[in-house]
Amino acid sequence: METTLQDRLNEALEDEYKARATYQKMIEKFGAVRPFSNILEAEERHVAALVALFRSHGCAIPDDHWPEKVQAPDTLEEACRRGLEAEKENMGMYERLIATTAEPDVRRVLENLQSASRDHHLPAFERCLARRT
């Protein structure tokens, strides 16, 4: 099934909204611990990069309803595990979206976001989990 640019941007932004809300909940529960505090700042930049694409391509920006949908787990170890899994899913989503995106500016942003997950967020959560298991 072919997706529109709006569909692809919506999926990416919803995922970044979810990550931002999730990491914010972790900080609310466990304090400004790393890697959540660092990655939350990155998620803010990811949302901003995607919102810029929505605007430049004339797409409607969906509202963020994730803060009321997510909860922090009971332990910091589980929080690290969830972060690790979320980043793996994020990389897969970007792989799929990049493969179906022709617009050069959109591809570049999606590739940058995928790289951030693969090269920075995933290793940070691997270290987080290693320290707690």
PDB file of C-alpha atoms in Angstrom:
ATOM      1  CA  MET A   1       0.000   0.000   0.000  1.00  0.00           C
ATOM      2  CA  GLU A   2       1.405   3.358  -1.007  1.00  0.00           C
ATOM      3  CA  THR A   3       1.530   6.047   1.646  1.00  0.00           C
ATOM      4  CA  THR A   4       1.397   9.783   1.227  1.00  0.00           C
ATOM      5  CA  LEU A   5       4.007  12.189   2.487  1.00  0.00           C
ATOM      6  CA  GLN A   6       1.497  13.286   5.145  1.00  0.00           C
ATOM      7  CA  ASP A   7       1.136   9.644   6.283  1.00  0.00           C
ATOM      8  CA  ARG A   8       4.893   9.131   6.524  1.00  0.00           C
ATOM      9  CA  LEU A   9       5.472  12.401   8.359  1.00  0.00           C
ATOM     10  CA  ASN A  10       2.578  11.635  10.722  1.00  0.00           C
ATOM     11  CA  GLU A  11       4.040   8.236  11.584  1.00  0.00           C
ATOM     12  CA  ALA A  12       7.477   9.690  12.251  1.00  0.00           C
ATOM     13  CA  LEU A  13       6.141  12.572  14.340  1.00  0.00           C
ATOM     14  CA  GLU A  14       3.832  10.324  16.361  1.00  0.00           C
ATOM     15  CA  ASP A  15       6.814   8.107  17.169  1.00  0.00           C
ATOM     16  CA  GLU A  16       8.890  11.094  18.261  1.00  0.00           C
ATOM     17  CA  TYR A  17       5.968  12.460  20.302  1.00  0.00           C
ATOM     18  CA  LYS A  18       5.679   9.067  22.000  1.00  0.00           C
ATOM     19  CA  ALA A  19       9.418   8.921  22.744  1.00  0.00           C
ATOM     20  CA  ARG A  20       9.426  12.452  24.129  1.00  0.00           C
ATOM     21  CA  ALA A  21       6.444  11.760  26.394  1.00  0.00           C
ATOM     22  CA  THR A  22       7.887   8.435  27.537  1.00  0.00           C
ATOM     23  CA  TYR A  23      11.283   9.860  28.438  1.00  0.00           C
ATOM     24  CA  GLN A  24       9.607  12.797  30.200  1.00  0.00           C
ATOM     25  CA  LYS A  25       7.638  10.322  32.339  1.00  0.00           C
ATOM     26  CA  MET A  26      10.863   8.488  33.185  1.00  0.00           C
ATOM     27  CA  ILE A  27      12.428  11.749  34.355  1.00  0.00           C
ATOM     28  CA  GLU A  28       9.339  12.647  36.389  1.00  0.00           C
ATOM     29  CA  LYS A  29       9.537   9.292  38.161  1.00  0.00           C
ATOM     30  CA  PHE A  30      13.288   8.697  38.492  1.00  0.00           C
ATOM     31  CA  GLY A  31      14.729  12.217  38.316  1.00  0.00           C
ATOM     32  CA  ALA A  32      16.951  13.771  35.650  1.00  0.00           C
ATOM     33  CA  VAL A  33      18.989  10.586  35.178  1.00  0.00           C
ATOM     34  CA  ARG A  34      20.988   9.761  32.097  1.00  0.00           C
ATOM     35  CA  PRO A  35      20.370   8.766  29.420  1.00  0.00           C
ATOM     36  CA  PHE A  36      16.757   9.956  29.711  1.00  0.00           C
ATOM     37  CA  SER A  37      17.636  13.596  30.356  1.00  0.00           C
ATOM     38  CA  ASN A  38      20.020  13.765  27.384  1.00  0.00           C
ATOM     39  CA  ILE A  39      17.752  11.858  25.026  1.00  0.00           C
ATOM     40  CA  LEU A  40      14.716  13.951  25.984  1.00  0.00           C
ATOM     41  CA  GLU A  41      16.580  17.004  24.681  1.00  0.00           C
ATOM     42  CA  ALA A  42      17.340  15.129  21.461  1.00  0.00           C
ATOM     43  CA  GLU A  43      13.679  14.140  21.070  1.00  0.00           C
ATOM     44  CA  GLU A  44      12.742  17.826  21.292  1.00  0.00           C
ATOM     45  CA  ARG A  45      15.108  18.498  18.379  1.00  0.00           C
ATOM     46  CA  HIS A  46      13.666  15.545  16.440  1.00  0.00           C
ATOM     47  CA  VAL A  47      10.126  16.865  16.857  1.00  0.00           C
ATOM     48  CA  ALA A  48      11.271  20.321  15.717  1.00  0.00           C
ATOM     49  CA  ALA A  49      12.980  18.889  12.613  1.00  0.00           C
ATOM     50  CA  LEU A  50       9.840  17.000  11.639  1.00  0.00           C
ATOM     51  CA  VAL A  51       7.552  19.966  12.330  1.00  0.00           C
ATOM     52  CA  ALA A  52       9.731  22.026   9.982  1.00  0.00           C
ATOM     53  CA  LEU A  53       9.118  19.415   7.263  1.00  0.00           C
ATOM     54  CA  PHE A  54       5.358  19.519   7.880  1.00  0.00           C
ATOM     55  CA  ARG A  55       5.460  23.279   7.439  1.00  0.00           C
ATOM     56  CA  SER A  56       7.707  23.320   4.375  1.00  0.00           C
ATOM     57  CA  HIS A  57       5.535  20.730   2.618  1.00  0.00           C
ATOM     58  CA  GLY A  58       2.208  22.284   3.673  1.00  0.00           C
ATOM     59  CA  CYS A  59       1.119  19.302   5.772  1.00  0.00           C
ATOM     60  CA  ALA A  60      -1.169  19.527   8.796  1.00  0.00           C
ATOM     61  CA  ILE A  61       0.718  18.990  12.073  1.00  0.00           C
ATOM     62  CA  PRO A  62      -1.006  16.450  14.331  1.00  0.00           C
ATOM     63  CA  ASP A  63      -1.578  17.281  17.987  1.00  0.00           C
ATOM     64  CA  ASP A  64       0.515  15.510  20.601  1.00  0.00           C
ATOM     65  CA  HIS A  65      -1.699  13.296  22.770  1.00  0.00           C
ATOM     66  CA  TRP A  66       1.100  11.062  24.092  1.00  0.00           C
ATOM     67  CA  PRO A  67       1.703  12.649  27.518  1.00  0.00           C
ATOM     68  CA  GLU A  68      -1.585  11.229  28.819  1.00  0.00           C
ATOM     69  CA  LYS A  69      -1.060   7.835  27.143  1.00  0.00           C
ATOM     70  CA  VAL A  70       2.293   6.722  28.604  1.00  0.00           C
ATOM     71  CA  GLN A  71       3.438   5.741  32.069  1.00  0.00           C
ATOM     72  CA  ALA A  72       6.835   5.085  33.577  1.00  0.00           C
ATOM     73  CA  PRO A  73       7.642   1.520  34.631  1.00  0.00           C
ATOM     74  CA  ASP A  74       8.332   0.555  38.240  1.00  0.00           C
ATOM     75  CA  THR A  75      12.118   0.308  37.956  1.00  0.00           C
ATOM     76  CA  LEU A  76      14.932   2.151  36.258  1.00  0.00           C
ATOM     77  CA  GLU A  77      16.111  -1.159  34.783  1.00  0.00           C
ATOM     78  CA  GLU A  78      12.745  -1.630  33.078  1.00  0.00           C
ATOM     79  CA  ALA A  79      12.857   1.992  31.910  1.00  0.00           C
ATOM     80  CA  CYS A  80      16.238   1.321  30.263  1.00  0.00           C
ATOM     81  CA  ARG A  81      14.868  -1.852  28.673  1.00  0.00           C
ATOM     82  CA  ARG A  82      11.849   0.018  27.297  1.00  0.00           C
ATOM     83  CA  GLY A  83      14.100   2.742  25.922  1.00  0.00           C
ATOM     84  CA  LEU A  84      16.276   0.146  24.201  1.00  0.00           C
ATOM     85  CA  GLU A  85      13.285  -1.553  22.581  1.00  0.00           C
ATOM     86  CA  ALA A  86      11.731   1.764  21.559  1.00  0.00           C
ATOM     87  CA  GLU A  87      14.935   2.855  19.816  1.00  0.00           C
ATOM     88  CA  LYS A  88      15.164  -0.461  17.943  1.00  0.00           C
ATOM     89  CA  GLU A  89      11.570  -0.036  16.763  1.00  0.00           C
ATOM     90  CA  ASN A  90      12.314   3.567  15.838  1.00  0.00           C
ATOM     91  CA  MET A  91      15.258   2.535  13.645  1.00  0.00           C
ATOM     92  CA  GLY A  92      13.074  -0.025  11.857  1.00  0.00           C
ATOM     93  CA  MET A  93      10.328   2.500  11.287  1.00  0.00           C
ATOM     94  CA  TYR A  94      12.793   4.966   9.780  1.00  0.00           C
ATOM     95  CA  GLU A  95      14.248   2.235   7.563  1.00  0.00           C
ATOM     96  CA  ARG A  96      10.770   1.586   6.159  1.00  0.00           C
ATOM     97  CA  LEU A  97       9.899   5.284   5.802  1.00  0.00           C
ATOM     98  CA  ILE A  98      13.193   6.129   4.097  1.00  0.00           C
ATOM     99  CA  ALA A  99      12.649   3.338   1.565  1.00  0.00           C
ATOM    100  CA  THR A 100       9.345   4.894   0.461  1.00  0.00           C
ATOM    101  CA  THR A 101      10.371   8.562   0.506  1.00  0.00           C
ATOM    102  CA  ALA A 102      11.500  10.336  -2.656  1.00  0.00           C
ATOM    103  CA  GLU A 103      11.681  13.933  -1.397  1.00  0.00           C
ATOM    104  CA  PRO A 104      15.392  14.697  -0.775  1.00  0.00           C
ATOM    105  CA  ASP A 105      14.838  17.018   2.196  1.00  0.00           C
ATOM    106  CA  VAL A 106      12.523  14.533   3.893  1.00  0.00           C
ATOM    107  CA  ARG A 107      14.903  11.624   3.257  1.00  0.00           C
ATOM    108  CA  ARG A 108      17.781  13.613   4.741  1.00  0.00           C
ATOM    109  CA  VAL A 109      15.859  14.385   7.951  1.00  0.00           C
ATOM    110  CA  LEU A 110      14.610  10.793   8.285  1.00  0.00           C
ATOM    111  CA  GLU A 111      18.143   9.460   7.756  1.00  0.00           C
ATOM    112  CA  ASN A 112      19.489  11.882  10.377  1.00  0.00           C
ATOM    113  CA  LEU A 113      16.839  10.807  12.885  1.00  0.00           C
ATOM    114  CA  GLN A 114      17.537   7.138  12.209  1.00  0.00           C
ATOM    115  CA  SER A 115      21.247   7.765  12.666  1.00  0.00           C
ATOM    116  CA  ALA A 116      20.640   9.478  16.012  1.00  0.00           C
ATOM    117  CA  SER A 117      18.723   6.425  17.238  1.00  0.00           C
ATOM    118  CA  ARG A 118      21.287   3.938  15.942  1.00  0.00           C
ATOM    119  CA  ASP A 119      24.485   5.781  16.800  1.00  0.00           C
ATOM    120  CA  HIS A 120      23.559   7.601  20.012  1.00  0.00           C
ATOM    121  CA  HIS A 121      20.302   6.568  21.677  1.00  0.00           C
ATOM    122  CA  LEU A 122      20.611   2.798  21.262  1.00  0.00           C
ATOM    123  CA  PRO A 123      24.171   2.644  22.698  1.00  0.00           C
ATOM    124  CA  ALA A 124      23.113   4.919  25.578  1.00  0.00           C
ATOM    125  CA  PHE A 125      20.271   2.576  26.504  1.00  0.00           C
ATOM    126  CA  GLU A 126      22.538  -0.451  26.138  1.00  0.00           C
ATOM    127  CA  ARG A 127      24.916   1.154  28.665  1.00  0.00           C
ATOM    128  CA  CYS A 128      21.992   2.108  30.906  1.00  0.00           C
ATOM    129  CA  LEU A 129      20.767  -1.481  30.956  1.00  0.00           C
ATOM    130  CA  ALA A 130      24.270  -2.936  31.419  1.00  0.00           C
ATOM    131  CA  ARG A 131      24.738  -0.801  34.550  1.00  0.00           C
ATOM    132  CA  ARG A 132      21.521  -2.143  36.072  1.00  0.00           C
ATOM    133  CA  THR A 133      21.609  -5.858  35.287  1.00  0.00           C
TER     134      THR A 133
END
